[in-house]
Tab-separated table of C-alpha atoms and ligand atoms in Angstrom:
chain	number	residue	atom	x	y	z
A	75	UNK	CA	0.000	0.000	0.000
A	76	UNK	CA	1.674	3.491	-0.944
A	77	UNK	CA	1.257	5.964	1.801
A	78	UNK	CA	1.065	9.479	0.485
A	79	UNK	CA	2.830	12.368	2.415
A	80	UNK	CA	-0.197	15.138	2.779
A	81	UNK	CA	1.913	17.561	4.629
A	82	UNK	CA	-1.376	20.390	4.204
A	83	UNK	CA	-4.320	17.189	4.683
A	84	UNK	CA	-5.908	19.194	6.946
A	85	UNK	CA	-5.623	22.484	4.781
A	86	UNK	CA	-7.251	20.216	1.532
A	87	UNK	CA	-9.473	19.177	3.646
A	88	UNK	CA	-11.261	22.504	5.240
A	89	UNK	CA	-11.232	23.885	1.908
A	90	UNK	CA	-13.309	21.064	0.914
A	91	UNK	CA	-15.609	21.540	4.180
A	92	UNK	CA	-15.975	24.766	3.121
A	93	UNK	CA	-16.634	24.383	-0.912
A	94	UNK	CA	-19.272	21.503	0.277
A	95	UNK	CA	-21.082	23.805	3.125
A	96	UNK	CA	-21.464	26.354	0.349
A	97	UNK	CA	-23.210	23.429	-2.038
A	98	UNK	CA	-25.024	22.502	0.940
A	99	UNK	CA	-26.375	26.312	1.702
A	100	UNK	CA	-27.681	26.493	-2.034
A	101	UNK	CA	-30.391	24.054	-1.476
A	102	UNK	CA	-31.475	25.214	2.377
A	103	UNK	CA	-34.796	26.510	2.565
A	104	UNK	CA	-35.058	30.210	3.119
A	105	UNK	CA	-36.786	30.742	6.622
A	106	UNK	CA	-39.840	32.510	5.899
A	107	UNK	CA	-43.942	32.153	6.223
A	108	UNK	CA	-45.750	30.250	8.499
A	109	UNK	CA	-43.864	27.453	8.546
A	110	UNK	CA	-40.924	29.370	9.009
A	111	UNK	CA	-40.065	27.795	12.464
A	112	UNK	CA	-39.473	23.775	11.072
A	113	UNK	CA	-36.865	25.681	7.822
A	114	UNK	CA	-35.135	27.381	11.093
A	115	UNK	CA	-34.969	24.060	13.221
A	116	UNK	CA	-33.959	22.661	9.549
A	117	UNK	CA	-31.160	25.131	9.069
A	118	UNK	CA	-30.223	24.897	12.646
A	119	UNK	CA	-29.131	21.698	12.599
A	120	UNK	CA	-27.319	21.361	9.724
A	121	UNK	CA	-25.650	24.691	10.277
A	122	UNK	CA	-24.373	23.293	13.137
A	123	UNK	CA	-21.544	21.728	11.463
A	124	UNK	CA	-19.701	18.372	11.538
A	125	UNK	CA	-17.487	16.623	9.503
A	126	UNK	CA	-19.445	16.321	5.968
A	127	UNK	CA	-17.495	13.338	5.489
A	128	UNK	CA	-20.369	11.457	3.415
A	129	UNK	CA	-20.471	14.707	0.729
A	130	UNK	CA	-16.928	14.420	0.376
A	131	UNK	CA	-16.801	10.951	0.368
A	132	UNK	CA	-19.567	11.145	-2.958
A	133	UNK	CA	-17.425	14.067	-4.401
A	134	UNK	CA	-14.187	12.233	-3.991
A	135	UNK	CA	-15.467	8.880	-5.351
A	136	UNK	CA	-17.216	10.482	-8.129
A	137	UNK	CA	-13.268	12.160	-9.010
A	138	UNK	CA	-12.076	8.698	-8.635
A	139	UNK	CA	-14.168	7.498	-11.847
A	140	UNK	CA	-13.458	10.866	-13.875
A	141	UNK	CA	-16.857	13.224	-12.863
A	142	UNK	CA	-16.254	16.770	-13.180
A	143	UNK	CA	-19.641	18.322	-13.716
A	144	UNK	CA	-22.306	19.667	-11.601
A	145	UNK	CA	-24.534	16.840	-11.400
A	146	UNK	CA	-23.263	15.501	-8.208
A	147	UNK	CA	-24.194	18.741	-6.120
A	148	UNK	CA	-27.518	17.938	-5.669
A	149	UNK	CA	-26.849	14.689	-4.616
A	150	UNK	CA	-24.152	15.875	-2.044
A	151	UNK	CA	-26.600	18.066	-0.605
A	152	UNK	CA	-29.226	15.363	-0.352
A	153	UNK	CA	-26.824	12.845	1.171
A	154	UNK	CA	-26.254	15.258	4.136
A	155	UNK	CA	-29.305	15.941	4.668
A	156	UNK	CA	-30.540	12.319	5.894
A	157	UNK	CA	-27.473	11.969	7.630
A	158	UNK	CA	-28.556	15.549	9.755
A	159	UNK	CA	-32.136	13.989	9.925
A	160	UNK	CA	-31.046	11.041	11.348
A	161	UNK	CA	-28.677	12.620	14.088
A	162	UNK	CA	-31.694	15.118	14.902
A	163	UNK	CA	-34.508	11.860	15.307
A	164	UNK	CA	-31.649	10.184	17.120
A	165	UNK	CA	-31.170	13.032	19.453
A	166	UNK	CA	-34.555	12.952	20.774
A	167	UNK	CA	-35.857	11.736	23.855
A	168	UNK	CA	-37.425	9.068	22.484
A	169	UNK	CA	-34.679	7.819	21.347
A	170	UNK	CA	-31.057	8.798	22.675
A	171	UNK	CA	-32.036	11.566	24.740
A	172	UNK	CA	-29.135	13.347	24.198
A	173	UNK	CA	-28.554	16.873	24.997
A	174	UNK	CA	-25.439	18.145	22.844
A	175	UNK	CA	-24.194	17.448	19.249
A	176	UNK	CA	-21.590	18.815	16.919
A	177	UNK	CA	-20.923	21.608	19.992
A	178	UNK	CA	-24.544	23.217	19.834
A	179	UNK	CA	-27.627	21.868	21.818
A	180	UNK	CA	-29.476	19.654	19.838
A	181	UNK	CA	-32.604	20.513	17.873
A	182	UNK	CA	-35.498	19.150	20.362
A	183	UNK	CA	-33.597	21.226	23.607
A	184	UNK	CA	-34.195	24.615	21.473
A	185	UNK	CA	-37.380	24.045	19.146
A	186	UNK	CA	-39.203	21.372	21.448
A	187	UNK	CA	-39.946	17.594	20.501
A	188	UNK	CA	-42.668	18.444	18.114
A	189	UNK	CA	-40.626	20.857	16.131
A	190	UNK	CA	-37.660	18.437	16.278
A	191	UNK	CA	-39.701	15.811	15.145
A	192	UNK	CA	-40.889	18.003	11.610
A	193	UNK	CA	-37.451	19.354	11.056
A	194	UNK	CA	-36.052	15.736	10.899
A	195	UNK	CA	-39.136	14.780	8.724
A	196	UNK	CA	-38.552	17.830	6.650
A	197	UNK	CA	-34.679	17.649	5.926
A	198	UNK	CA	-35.704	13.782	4.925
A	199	UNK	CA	-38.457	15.213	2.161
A	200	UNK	CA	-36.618	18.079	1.237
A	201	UNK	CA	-33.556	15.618	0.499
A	202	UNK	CA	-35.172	13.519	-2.262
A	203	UNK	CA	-36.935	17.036	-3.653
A	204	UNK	CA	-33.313	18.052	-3.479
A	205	UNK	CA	-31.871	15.024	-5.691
A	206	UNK	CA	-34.356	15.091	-7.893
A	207	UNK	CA	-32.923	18.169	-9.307
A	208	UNK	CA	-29.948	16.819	-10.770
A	209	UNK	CA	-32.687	16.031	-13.830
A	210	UNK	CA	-32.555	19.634	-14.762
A	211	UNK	CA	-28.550	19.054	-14.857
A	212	UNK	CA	-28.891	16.631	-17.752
A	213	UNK	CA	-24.782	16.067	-18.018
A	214	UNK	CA	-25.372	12.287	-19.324
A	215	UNK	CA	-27.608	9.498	-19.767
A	216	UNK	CA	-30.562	10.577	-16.926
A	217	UNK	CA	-30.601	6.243	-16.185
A	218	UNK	CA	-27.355	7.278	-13.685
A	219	UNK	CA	-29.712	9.727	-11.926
A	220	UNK	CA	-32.564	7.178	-11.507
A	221	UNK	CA	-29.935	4.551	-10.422
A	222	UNK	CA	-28.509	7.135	-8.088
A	223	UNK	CA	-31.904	8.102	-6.610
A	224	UNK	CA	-32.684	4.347	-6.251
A	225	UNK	CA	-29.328	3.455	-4.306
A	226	UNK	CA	-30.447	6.565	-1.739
A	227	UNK	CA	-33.973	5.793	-1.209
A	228	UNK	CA	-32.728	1.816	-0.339
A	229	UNK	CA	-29.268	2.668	1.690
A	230	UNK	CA	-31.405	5.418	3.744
A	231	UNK	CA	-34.758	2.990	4.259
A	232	UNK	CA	-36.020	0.240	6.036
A	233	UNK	CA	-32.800	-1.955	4.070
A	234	UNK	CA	-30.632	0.385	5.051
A	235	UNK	CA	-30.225	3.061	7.834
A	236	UNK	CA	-34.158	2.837	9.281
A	237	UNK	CA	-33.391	-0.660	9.721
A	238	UNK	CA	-29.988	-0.590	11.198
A	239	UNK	CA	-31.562	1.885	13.662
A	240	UNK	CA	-34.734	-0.260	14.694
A	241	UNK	CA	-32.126	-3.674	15.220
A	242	UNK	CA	-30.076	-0.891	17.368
A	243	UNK	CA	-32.873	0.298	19.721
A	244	UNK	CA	-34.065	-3.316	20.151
A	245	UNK	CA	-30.961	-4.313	20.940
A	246	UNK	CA	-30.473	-2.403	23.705
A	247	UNK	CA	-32.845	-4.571	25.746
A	248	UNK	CA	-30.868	-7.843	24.952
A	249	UNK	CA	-27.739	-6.730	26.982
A	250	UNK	CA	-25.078	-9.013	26.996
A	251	UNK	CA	-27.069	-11.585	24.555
A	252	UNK	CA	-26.340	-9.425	21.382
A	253	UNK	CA	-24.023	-11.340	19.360
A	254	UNK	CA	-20.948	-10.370	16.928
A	255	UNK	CA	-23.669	-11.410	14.024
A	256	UNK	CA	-25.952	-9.080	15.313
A	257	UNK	CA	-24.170	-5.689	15.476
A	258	UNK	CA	-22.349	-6.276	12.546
A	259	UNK	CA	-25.851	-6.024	11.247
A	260	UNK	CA	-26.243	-2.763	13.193
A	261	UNK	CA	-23.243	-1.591	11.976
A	262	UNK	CA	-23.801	-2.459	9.021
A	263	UNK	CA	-27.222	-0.947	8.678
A	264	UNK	CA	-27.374	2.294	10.813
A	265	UNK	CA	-24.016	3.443	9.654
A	266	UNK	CA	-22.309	1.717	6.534
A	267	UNK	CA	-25.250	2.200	4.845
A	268	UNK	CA	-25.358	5.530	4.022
A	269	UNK	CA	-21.723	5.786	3.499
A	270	UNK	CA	-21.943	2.745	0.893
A	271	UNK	CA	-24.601	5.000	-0.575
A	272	UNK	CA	-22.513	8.180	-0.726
A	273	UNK	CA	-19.594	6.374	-2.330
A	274	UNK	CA	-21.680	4.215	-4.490
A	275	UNK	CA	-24.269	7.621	-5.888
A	276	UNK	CA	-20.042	9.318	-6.516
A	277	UNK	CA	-19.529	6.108	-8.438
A	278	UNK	CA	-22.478	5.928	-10.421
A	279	UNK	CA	-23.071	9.443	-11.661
A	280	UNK	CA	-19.277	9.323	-13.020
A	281	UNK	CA	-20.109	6.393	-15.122
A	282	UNK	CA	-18.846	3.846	-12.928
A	283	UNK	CA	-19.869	0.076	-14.076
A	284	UNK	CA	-21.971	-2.590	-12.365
A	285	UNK	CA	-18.434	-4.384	-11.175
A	286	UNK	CA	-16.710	-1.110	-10.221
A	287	UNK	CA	-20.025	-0.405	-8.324
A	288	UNK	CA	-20.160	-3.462	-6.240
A	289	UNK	CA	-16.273	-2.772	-5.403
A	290	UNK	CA	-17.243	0.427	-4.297
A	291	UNK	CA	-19.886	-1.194	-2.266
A	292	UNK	CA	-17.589	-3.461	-0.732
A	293	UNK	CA	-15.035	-0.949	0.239
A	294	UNK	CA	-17.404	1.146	1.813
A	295	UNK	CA	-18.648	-1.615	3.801
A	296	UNK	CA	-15.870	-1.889	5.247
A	297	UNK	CA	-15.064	1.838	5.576
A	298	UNK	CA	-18.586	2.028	7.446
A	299	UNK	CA	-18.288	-0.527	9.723
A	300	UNK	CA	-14.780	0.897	10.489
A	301	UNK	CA	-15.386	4.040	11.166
A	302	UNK	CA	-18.377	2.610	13.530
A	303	UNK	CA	-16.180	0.917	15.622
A	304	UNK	CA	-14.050	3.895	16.126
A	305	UNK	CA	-17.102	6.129	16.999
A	306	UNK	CA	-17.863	3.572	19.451
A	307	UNK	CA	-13.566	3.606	20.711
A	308	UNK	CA	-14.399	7.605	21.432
A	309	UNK	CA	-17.544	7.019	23.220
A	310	UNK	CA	-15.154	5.669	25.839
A	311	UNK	CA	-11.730	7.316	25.503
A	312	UNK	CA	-13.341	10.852	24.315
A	313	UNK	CA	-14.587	14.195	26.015
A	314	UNK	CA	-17.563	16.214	25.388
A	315	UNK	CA	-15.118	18.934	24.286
A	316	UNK	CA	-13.683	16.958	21.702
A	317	UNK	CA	-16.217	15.680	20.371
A	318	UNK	CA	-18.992	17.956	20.478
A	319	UNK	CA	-21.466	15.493	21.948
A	320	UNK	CA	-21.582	13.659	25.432
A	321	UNK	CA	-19.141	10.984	26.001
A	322	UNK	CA	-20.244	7.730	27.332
A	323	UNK	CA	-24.300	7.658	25.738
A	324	UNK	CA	-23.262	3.990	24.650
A	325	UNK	CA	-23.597	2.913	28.631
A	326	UNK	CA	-26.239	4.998	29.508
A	327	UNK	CA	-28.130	3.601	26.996
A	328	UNK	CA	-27.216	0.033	27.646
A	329	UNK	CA	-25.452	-0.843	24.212
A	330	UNK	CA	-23.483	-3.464	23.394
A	331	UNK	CA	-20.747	-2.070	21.346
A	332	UNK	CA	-17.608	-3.470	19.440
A	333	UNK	CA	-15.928	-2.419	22.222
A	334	UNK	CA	-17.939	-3.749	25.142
A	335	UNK	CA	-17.612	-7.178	22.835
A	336	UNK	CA	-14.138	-7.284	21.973
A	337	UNK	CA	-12.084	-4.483	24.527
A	338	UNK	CA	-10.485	-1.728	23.002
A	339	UNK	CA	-7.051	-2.625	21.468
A	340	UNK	CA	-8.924	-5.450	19.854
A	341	UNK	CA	-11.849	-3.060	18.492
A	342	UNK	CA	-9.409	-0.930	17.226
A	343	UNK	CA	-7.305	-3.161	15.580
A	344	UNK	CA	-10.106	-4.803	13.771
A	345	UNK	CA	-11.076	-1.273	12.647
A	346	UNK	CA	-7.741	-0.633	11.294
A	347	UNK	CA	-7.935	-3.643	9.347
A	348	UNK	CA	-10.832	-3.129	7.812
A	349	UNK	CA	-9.828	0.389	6.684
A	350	UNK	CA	-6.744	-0.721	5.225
A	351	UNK	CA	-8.654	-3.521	3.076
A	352	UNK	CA	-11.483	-1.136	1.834
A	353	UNK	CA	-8.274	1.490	0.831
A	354	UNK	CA	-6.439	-1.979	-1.197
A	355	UNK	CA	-9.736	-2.484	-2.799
A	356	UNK	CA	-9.936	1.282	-4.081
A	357	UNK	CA	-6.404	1.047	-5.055
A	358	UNK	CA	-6.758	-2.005	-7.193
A	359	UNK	CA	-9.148	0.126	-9.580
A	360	UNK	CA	-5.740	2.042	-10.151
A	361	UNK	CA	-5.157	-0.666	-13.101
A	362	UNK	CA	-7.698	0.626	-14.858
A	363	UNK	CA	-6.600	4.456	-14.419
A	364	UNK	CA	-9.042	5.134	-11.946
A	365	UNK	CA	-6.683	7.169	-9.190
A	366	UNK	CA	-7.648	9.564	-6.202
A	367	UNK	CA	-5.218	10.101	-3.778
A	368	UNK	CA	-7.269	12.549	-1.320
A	369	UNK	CA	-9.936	10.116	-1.529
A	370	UNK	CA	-6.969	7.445	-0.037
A	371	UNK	CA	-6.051	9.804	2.430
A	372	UNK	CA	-9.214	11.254	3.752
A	373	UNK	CA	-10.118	7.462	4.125
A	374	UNK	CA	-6.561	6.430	5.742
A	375	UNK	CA	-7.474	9.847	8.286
A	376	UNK	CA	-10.422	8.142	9.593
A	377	UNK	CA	-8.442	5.479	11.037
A	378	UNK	CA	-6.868	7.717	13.596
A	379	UNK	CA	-9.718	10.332	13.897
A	380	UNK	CA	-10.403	11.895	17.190
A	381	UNK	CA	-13.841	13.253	16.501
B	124	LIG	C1	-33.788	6.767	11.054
B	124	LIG	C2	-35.026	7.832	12.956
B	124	LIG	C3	-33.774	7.382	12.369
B	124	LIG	C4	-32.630	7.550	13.010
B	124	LIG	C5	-31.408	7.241	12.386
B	124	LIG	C6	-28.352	6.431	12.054
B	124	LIG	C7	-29.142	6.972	13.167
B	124	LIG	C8	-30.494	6.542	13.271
B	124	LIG	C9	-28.741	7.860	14.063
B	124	LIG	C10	-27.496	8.480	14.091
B	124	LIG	C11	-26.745	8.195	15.350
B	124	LIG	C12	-25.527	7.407	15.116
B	124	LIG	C13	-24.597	7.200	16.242
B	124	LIG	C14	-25.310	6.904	13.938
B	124	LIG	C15	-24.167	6.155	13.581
B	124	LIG	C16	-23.414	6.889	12.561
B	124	LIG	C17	-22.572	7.963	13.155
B	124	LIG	C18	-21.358	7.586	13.862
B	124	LIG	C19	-22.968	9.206	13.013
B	124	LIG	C20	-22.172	10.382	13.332
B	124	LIG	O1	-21.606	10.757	12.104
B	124	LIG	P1	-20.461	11.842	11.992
B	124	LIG	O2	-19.386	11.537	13.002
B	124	LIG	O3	-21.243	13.146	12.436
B	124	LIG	O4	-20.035	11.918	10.582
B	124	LIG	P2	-20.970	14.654	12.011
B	124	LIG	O5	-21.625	15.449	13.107
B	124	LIG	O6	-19.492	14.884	11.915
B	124	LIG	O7	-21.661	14.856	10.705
């Protein structure tokens, strides 16, 4: 495996933050009528910041198989929008209870539980009325869109993300009785899922093949399930400061976790494995001229990520 010096990563890197929060911004609704208050608990919490990591992840995979044009933006946008849904329904007391994320307090602690409830519902609609618009940027055959549009919908539903979440919630009740099996269905579900769908959406609009797709699936399998396991290392080695939301919500909530299953140095080296693999994979396609070596890095950076 080549490892690539980045001396200015992190400068690449919040230039891309930035260049995606200003694709993201373009599709935000503006905050106005009487529904003003769910577009304000909307752009509240995806204001709020984080890591945009599954935006970049689509842009980066889509530069991987040659894309250049302006059809992924919408998709981008979309992508991080379920992902802010998701973090704003899990936040709720019916669910995780949790008071602080990305550094703010979360959506339901300053709109209310009702309001929380329609912003996460909104940012959810508003996604797929946001991906829909890459029809107007007809840059190729319109089939990638549909396919595209398709891998969301799934990788975000009840086969994806919904049901990753509803195994999760169960499976707090089971204790130690939750298998290996089990949360690598979690895992797989409530977290790789969306990142197999940002990566796989990147691959597809570029004119990526049914093989190069599945790779691509693969390797983000692996990448999601990876960087799972590390979120649930910093649940236990982290700080509130660092991280921007409580430490320790995997206990309080009862959850078995890789690292409740396995300890930490064995959680952690399974998670490095698993990175390295899903980086081989994406370097294999580098026979066929397909080369991105941000995308390498920004993966390898994961890894070692402290928030
Ligand atoms: C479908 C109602 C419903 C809820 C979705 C996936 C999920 C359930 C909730 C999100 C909570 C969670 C811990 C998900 C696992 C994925 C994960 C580690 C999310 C945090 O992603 P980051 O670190 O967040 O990329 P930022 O804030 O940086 O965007």
């Amino acid at each position: 495996m080549k490892m690539v010096n980045w001396m200015n990563f992190d400068n690449v890197w919040n230039e891309k933050v930035k260049e995606t929060e200003e694709i993201l911004g373009a599709f935000l609704p503006a905050e106005e009528g009487w529904a003003k208050t769910v577009m304000q608990a909307m752009n509240y919490s995806v204001n709020a910041g984080g890591k945009r990591l599954r935006p970049m992840l689509m842009a980066e995979t889509y530069r991987l198989f040659g894309g250049t044009g302006k059809v992924i933006e919408p998709f981008m946008a979309a992508i991080e929008m379920i992902h802010t849904y998701s973090l704003v329904h899990d936040d709720l007391p019916a669910m995780d209870n949790d008071e602080y994320r990305r550094g703010r307090k979360t959506t339901w602690v300053v709109y209310g539980d009702a309001m929380a409830v329609l912003a996460g519902d909104g940012l959810l609609n508003l996604a797929f009325e946001t991906a829909l618009k890459s029809f107007e940027i007809s840059e190729s055959d319109i089939k990638r869109n549909a396919r595209a549009l398709a891998i969301l919908a799934n990788k975000a539903g009840i086969y994806g993300m919904i049901g990753g979440q509803t195994a999760d919630i169960e499976a707090e009740n089971l204790g130690s009785k939750v298998t290996e099996e089990h949360l690598l269905y979690i895992h797989e579900h409530k977290t790789a899922a969306l990142i197999q769908a940002a990566m796989m959406i990147g691959a597809v609009l570029a004119g990526a093949d049914a093989q190069q797709t599945a790779l691509v699936e693969r390797a983000a399998y692996e990448i999601g399930v990876a960087f799972q396991i590390q979120d649930d290392i910093l649940d236990v080695t982290s700080t509130l400061e660092t991280l921007g939301k409580p430490v320790g919500s995997d206990e309080k909530n009862n959850k078995t976790t890789y690292v409740t299953l396995k300890g930490i140095e064995e959680a952690s080296r399974e998670q490095r494995e698993m990175s390295n693999h899903a980086i081989e994979q994406l370097e294999s396609l580098e026979e066929k001229g397909f080369r991105n070596e941000f995308l390498m890095e920004l993966i390898r950076s994961l890894i070692t990520r402290i928030k």
